């Protein structure tokens, strides 16, 4: 791809605040207008959550895309030092280089209200969101990181965002298997489960995950930008965690089926 076709920053717009609050979100994301005429939510190197978060965001989003789940389109964008300095982004301690930039979609809301089945045009993906989050142990799936986009009113298209807190662990899944009381569903997961027509919707996505090519998982992890400074040891650990979690996920999904009440 030629350089002129690559995404690049044109104008700094604003920080992203938490819903209903004045303070900036935890990873201090920023809205930037790019050369393709669109705004992107950019998560920077050296943000307060660290570059390990960027790896989880990047790999989690790519895995979700390959599984056909409703993620927001994203790009890796190079932000030069001059842009950071001119827009005083160095006050956040951000570093120049490759950043994670997801398309900013206007007029979306979080799950502040719960639409019914008929209103959700991609309802069939909701089972996948739940199974995916348990696979990667995304315990941050609250009402603010699932987006409802009017498509058109009164209907909505659901987007899943924020995979930065994905920390898959076989041990935590085994804890759920050994102690069913540890199976806790978030508000978002409970809503998704209430929208299912059949328990086998969970099985459909479980099978996609179990059969996901391990070599592709490794390839995605090792395609992380080099300047994020993620060591080979951390990458290998992340890969092992994802594969081992996949091995015990079927038993957890069987337990989850008990929460489906169509």
Short mmCIF file of C-alpha atoms in Angstrom, two decimals:
data_model
loop_
_atom_site.label_atom_id
_atom_site.label_comp_id
_atom_site.label_asym_id
_atom_site.label_seq_id
_atom_site.Cartn_x
_atom_site.Cartn_y
_atom_site.Cartn_z
CA UNK A 1 0.00 0.00 0.00
CA UNK A 2 1.37 3.42 -0.87
CA UNK A 3 1.94 5.94 1.91
CA UNK A 4 -0.71 8.33 0.59
CA UNK A 5 -3.36 5.66 1.08
CA UNK A 6 -2.45 5.03 4.70
CA UNK A 7 -4.44 6.54 7.54
CA UNK A 8 -2.78 9.60 9.04
CA UNK A 9 -3.88 12.26 11.55
CA UNK A 10 -5.04 15.65 10.30
CA UNK A 11 -6.68 17.41 13.25
CA UNK A 12 -6.95 16.78 16.97
CA UNK A 13 -10.56 17.01 18.14
CA UNK A 14 -11.08 16.17 21.82
CA UNK A 15 -10.57 13.59 24.58
CA UNK A 16 -13.15 10.90 25.28
CA UNK A 17 -14.91 11.29 28.60
CA UNK A 18 -16.66 8.65 30.63
CA UNK A 19 -20.42 8.55 30.18
CA UNK A 20 -22.03 11.30 32.23
CA UNK A 21 -18.72 12.37 33.80
CA UNK A 22 -16.20 15.10 33.22
CA UNK A 23 -13.07 12.97 33.67
CA UNK A 24 -11.41 11.28 30.73
CA UNK A 25 -11.74 7.53 30.23
CA UNK A 26 -9.14 5.29 31.88
CA UNK A 27 -6.89 4.73 28.87
CA UNK A 28 -7.21 8.43 27.96
CA UNK A 29 -8.43 7.89 24.36
CA UNK A 30 -8.59 10.86 22.01
CA UNK A 31 -10.75 11.69 18.99
CA UNK A 32 -8.67 12.58 15.93
CA UNK A 33 -9.80 13.56 12.44
CA UNK A 34 -7.95 11.51 9.82
CA UNK A 35 -6.99 12.02 6.18
CA UNK A 36 -9.88 9.82 5.00
CA UNK A 37 -12.38 12.40 6.27
CA UNK A 38 -13.47 10.38 9.31
CA UNK A 39 -12.99 10.66 13.05
CA UNK A 40 -11.26 7.89 15.00
CA UNK A 41 -10.99 7.09 18.68
CA UNK A 42 -7.27 6.65 19.25
CA UNK A 43 -5.64 4.72 22.09
CA UNK A 44 -2.01 5.71 22.44
CA UNK A 45 1.23 4.08 23.37
CA UNK A 46 2.21 4.75 26.98
CA UNK A 47 -1.40 5.29 28.08
CA UNK A 48 -2.09 4.76 31.82
CA UNK A 49 -3.21 1.16 31.21
CA UNK A 50 0.05 0.34 29.44
CA UNK A 51 0.96 -1.15 26.09
CA UNK A 52 -0.14 -4.60 27.29
CA UNK A 53 -3.66 -3.20 27.04
CA UNK A 54 -3.02 -2.23 23.41
CA UNK A 55 -2.01 -5.81 22.65
CA UNK A 56 -5.23 -7.15 24.19
CA UNK A 57 -7.28 -4.54 22.31
CA UNK A 58 -5.60 -5.34 19.00
CA UNK A 59 -5.68 -9.14 19.26
CA UNK A 60 -9.14 -9.25 20.84
CA UNK A 61 -10.61 -7.10 18.08
CA UNK A 62 -8.99 -9.17 15.34
CA UNK A 63 -10.17 -12.45 16.88
CA UNK A 64 -13.70 -11.06 17.14
CA UNK A 65 -13.57 -9.96 13.50
CA UNK A 66 -12.50 -13.43 12.36
CA UNK A 67 -15.39 -14.93 14.32
CA UNK A 68 -17.88 -12.62 12.61
CA UNK A 69 -18.69 -10.63 15.75
CA UNK A 70 -19.79 -6.97 15.55
CA UNK A 71 -16.59 -5.02 16.20
CA UNK A 72 -15.82 -1.45 15.21
CA UNK A 73 -13.49 -1.13 12.18
CA UNK A 74 -9.98 -0.15 13.25
CA UNK A 75 -6.59 0.77 11.83
CA UNK A 76 -3.08 1.08 13.13
CA UNK A 77 -2.19 4.72 12.59
CA UNK A 78 1.23 6.32 12.86
CA UNK A 79 1.10 9.54 14.85
CA UNK A 80 4.32 11.57 14.47
CA UNK A 81 6.04 13.34 17.33
CA UNK A 82 5.22 16.75 15.84
CA UNK A 83 1.47 16.05 15.94
CA UNK A 84 1.67 15.01 19.59
CA UNK A 85 3.71 18.08 20.53
CA UNK A 86 1.64 20.60 18.55
CA UNK A 87 -1.62 19.34 20.13
CA UNK A 88 -0.14 19.09 23.65
CA UNK A 89 -0.81 15.35 23.72
CA UNK A 90 2.56 14.93 25.36
CA UNK A 91 0.85 16.21 28.53
CA UNK A 92 -0.71 12.74 28.68
CA UNK A 93 2.78 11.19 28.41
CA UNK A 94 1.82 9.62 25.06
CA UNK A 95 4.61 8.44 22.77
CA UNK A 96 4.75 8.95 19.02
CA UNK A 97 4.53 5.96 16.71
CA UNK A 98 1.87 3.34 15.96
CA UNK A 99 -1.45 3.75 17.76
CA UNK A 100 -4.74 1.80 17.86
CA UNK A 101 -7.46 3.80 16.07
CA UNK A 102 -11.09 2.64 15.90
CA UNK A 103 -13.70 4.37 13.77
CA UNK A 104 -15.78 6.82 15.79
CA UNK A 105 -19.48 6.28 15.14
CA UNK A 106 -21.78 9.18 15.96
CA UNK A 107 -25.14 8.90 17.72
CA UNK A 108 -24.43 5.61 19.49
CA UNK A 109 -25.41 5.00 23.09
CA UNK A 110 -24.41 2.43 25.64
CA UNK A 111 -26.85 -0.13 26.95
CA UNK A 112 -28.60 2.51 29.04
CA UNK A 113 -31.89 0.91 28.06
CA UNK A 114 -32.60 -2.58 26.78
CA UNK A 115 -34.24 -2.88 23.37
CA UNK A 116 -36.35 -5.93 22.63
CA UNK A 117 -35.50 -8.74 20.23
CA UNK A 118 -37.36 -7.23 17.31
CA UNK A 119 -35.35 -4.02 17.58
CA UNK A 120 -31.87 -5.61 17.39
CA UNK A 121 -31.06 -6.29 13.76
CA UNK A 122 -27.96 -8.38 14.54
CA UNK A 123 -29.51 -10.24 17.48
CA UNK A 124 -27.99 -13.53 16.31
CA UNK A 125 -24.53 -12.23 17.29
CA UNK A 126 -25.36 -11.68 20.96
CA UNK A 127 -24.63 -15.29 21.92
CA UNK A 128 -21.20 -14.87 20.36
CA UNK A 129 -20.45 -11.81 22.48
CA UNK A 130 -21.06 -13.77 25.69
CA UNK A 131 -19.04 -16.84 24.68
CA UNK A 132 -16.22 -14.67 23.33
CA UNK A 133 -15.98 -12.62 26.51
CA UNK A 134 -15.74 -15.74 28.66
CA UNK A 135 -13.07 -17.19 26.38
CA UNK A 136 -10.89 -14.10 26.67
CA UNK A 137 -12.04 -13.27 30.23
CA UNK A 138 -13.24 -9.80 29.33
CA UNK A 139 -14.73 -8.84 32.66
CA UNK A 140 -15.13 -5.23 31.58
CA UNK A 141 -18.24 -5.75 29.44
CA UNK A 142 -20.44 -3.17 31.12
CA UNK A 143 -23.18 -0.96 29.70
CA UNK A 144 -20.66 1.59 28.42
CA UNK A 145 -18.68 -0.76 26.15
CA UNK A 146 -21.47 -2.17 24.11
CA UNK A 147 -22.89 0.33 21.64
CA UNK A 148 -26.38 0.66 20.21
CA UNK A 149 -26.37 2.35 16.81
CA UNK A 150 -29.78 3.46 15.46
CA UNK A 151 -30.23 1.53 12.21
CA UNK A 152 -32.78 3.15 11.69
CA UNK A 153 -34.99 3.91 14.67
CA UNK A 154 -36.58 2.09 16.42
CA UNK A 155 -34.04 -0.57 15.43
CA UNK A 156 -30.44 -0.88 16.53
CA UNK A 157 -27.20 -2.51 15.45
CA UNK A 158 -25.06 -3.73 18.35
CA UNK A 159 -21.31 -3.08 18.39
CA UNK A 160 -18.87 -4.58 20.92
CA UNK A 161 -15.94 -2.35 21.89
CA UNK A 162 -13.06 -2.31 24.38
CA UNK A 163 -11.09 -5.54 24.47
CA UNK A 164 -8.17 -4.04 26.34
CA UNK A 165 -9.02 -5.84 29.57
CA UNK A 166 -8.96 -9.31 28.01
CA UNK A 167 -6.78 -11.56 30.16
CA UNK A 168 -7.59 -15.19 29.33
CA UNK A 169 -6.73 -17.65 32.07
CA UNK A 170 -7.42 -21.36 32.10
CA UNK A 171 -7.29 -21.23 35.89
CA UNK A 172 -10.15 -18.75 36.21
CA UNK A 173 -12.34 -20.87 33.94
CA UNK A 174 -11.49 -23.95 35.98
CA UNK A 175 -12.56 -22.06 39.10
CA UNK A 176 -15.96 -21.51 37.51
CA UNK A 177 -16.22 -25.19 36.56
CA UNK A 178 -15.30 -26.29 40.09
CA UNK A 179 -17.52 -23.73 41.77
CA UNK A 180 -20.63 -22.79 39.73
CA UNK A 181 -21.28 -19.81 42.02
CA UNK A 182 -18.31 -18.15 40.35
CA UNK A 183 -20.21 -18.01 37.06
CA UNK A 184 -21.21 -14.38 37.14
CA UNK A 185 -22.82 -12.62 34.21
CA UNK A 186 -22.54 -8.88 33.75
CA UNK A 187 -25.57 -6.71 33.02
CA UNK A 188 -24.66 -6.88 29.33
CA UNK A 189 -24.25 -10.66 29.37
CA UNK A 190 -27.55 -11.15 31.18
CA UNK A 191 -29.25 -8.99 28.57
CA UNK A 192 -27.62 -10.91 25.72
CA UNK A 193 -28.70 -14.23 27.25
CA UNK A 194 -32.26 -12.97 27.64
CA UNK A 195 -32.35 -12.28 23.90
CA UNK A 196 -31.51 -15.83 22.82
CA UNK A 197 -34.09 -18.04 21.17
CA UNK A 198 -32.26 -21.27 21.90
CA UNK A 199 -29.35 -22.58 24.00
CA UNK A 200 -27.69 -23.88 20.86
CA UNK A 201 -26.94 -20.32 19.78
CA UNK A 202 -24.17 -20.52 22.38
CA UNK A 203 -23.00 -23.84 20.93
CA UNK A 204 -22.70 -22.32 17.47
CA UNK A 205 -20.14 -19.76 18.64
CA UNK A 206 -18.44 -22.21 20.97
CA UNK A 207 -17.72 -24.46 18.00
CA UNK A 208 -16.32 -21.55 16.01
CA UNK A 209 -13.95 -20.73 18.86
CA UNK A 210 -12.92 -24.33 19.58
CA UNK A 211 -12.15 -24.86 15.89
CA UNK A 212 -10.34 -21.55 15.50
CA UNK A 213 -6.92 -22.11 13.95
CA UNK A 214 -4.21 -21.92 16.61
CA UNK A 215 -1.61 -20.86 14.06
CA UNK A 216 -3.79 -17.88 13.15
CA UNK A 217 -3.99 -16.91 16.83
CA UNK A 218 -0.19 -16.91 16.94
CA UNK A 219 0.01 -14.94 13.69
CA UNK A 220 -2.33 -12.25 15.01
CA UNK A 221 -0.36 -11.90 18.24
CA UNK A 222 2.98 -11.61 16.43
CA UNK A 223 1.59 -8.99 14.03
CA UNK A 224 1.47 -6.47 16.89
CA UNK A 225 3.45 -3.30 16.02
CA UNK A 226 7.05 -3.69 17.15
CA UNK A 227 7.18 -0.24 18.70
CA UNK A 228 4.63 -1.26 21.35
CA UNK A 229 7.54 -2.99 23.01
CA UNK A 230 5.76 -6.27 23.80
CA UNK A 231 8.37 -8.92 24.52
CA UNK A 232 8.35 -12.35 22.88
CA UNK A 233 7.90 -13.81 26.35
CA UNK A 234 4.69 -11.85 26.92
CA UNK A 235 3.41 -12.72 23.44
CA UNK A 236 4.08 -16.41 24.04
CA UNK A 237 2.31 -16.26 27.39
CA UNK A 238 -0.68 -14.52 25.81
CA UNK A 239 -0.86 -17.16 23.08
CA UNK A 240 -0.69 -19.99 25.63
CA UNK A 241 -3.39 -18.41 27.76
CA UNK A 242 -5.75 -18.06 24.78
CA UNK A 243 -5.25 -21.65 23.62
CA UNK A 244 -5.55 -23.18 27.10
CA UNK A 245 -8.69 -21.15 27.83
CA UNK A 246 -10.19 -22.47 24.61
CA UNK A 247 -9.67 -26.04 25.83
CA UNK A 248 -11.83 -25.65 28.95
CA UNK A 249 -14.39 -23.23 27.51
CA UNK A 250 -16.89 -26.00 26.49
CA UNK A 251 -17.62 -26.92 30.12
CA UNK A 252 -18.19 -23.28 31.03
CA UNK A 253 -20.59 -22.82 28.11
CA UNK A 254 -22.56 -25.87 29.22
CA UNK A 255 -22.99 -24.18 32.59
CA UNK A 256 -23.99 -20.93 30.89
CA UNK A 257 -26.81 -22.70 29.06
CA UNK A 258 -28.62 -22.99 32.38
CA UNK A 259 -29.08 -19.21 32.29
CA UNK A 260 -30.89 -19.26 28.94
CA UNK A 261 -34.63 -18.98 29.32
CA UNK A 262 -36.11 -18.19 25.90
#
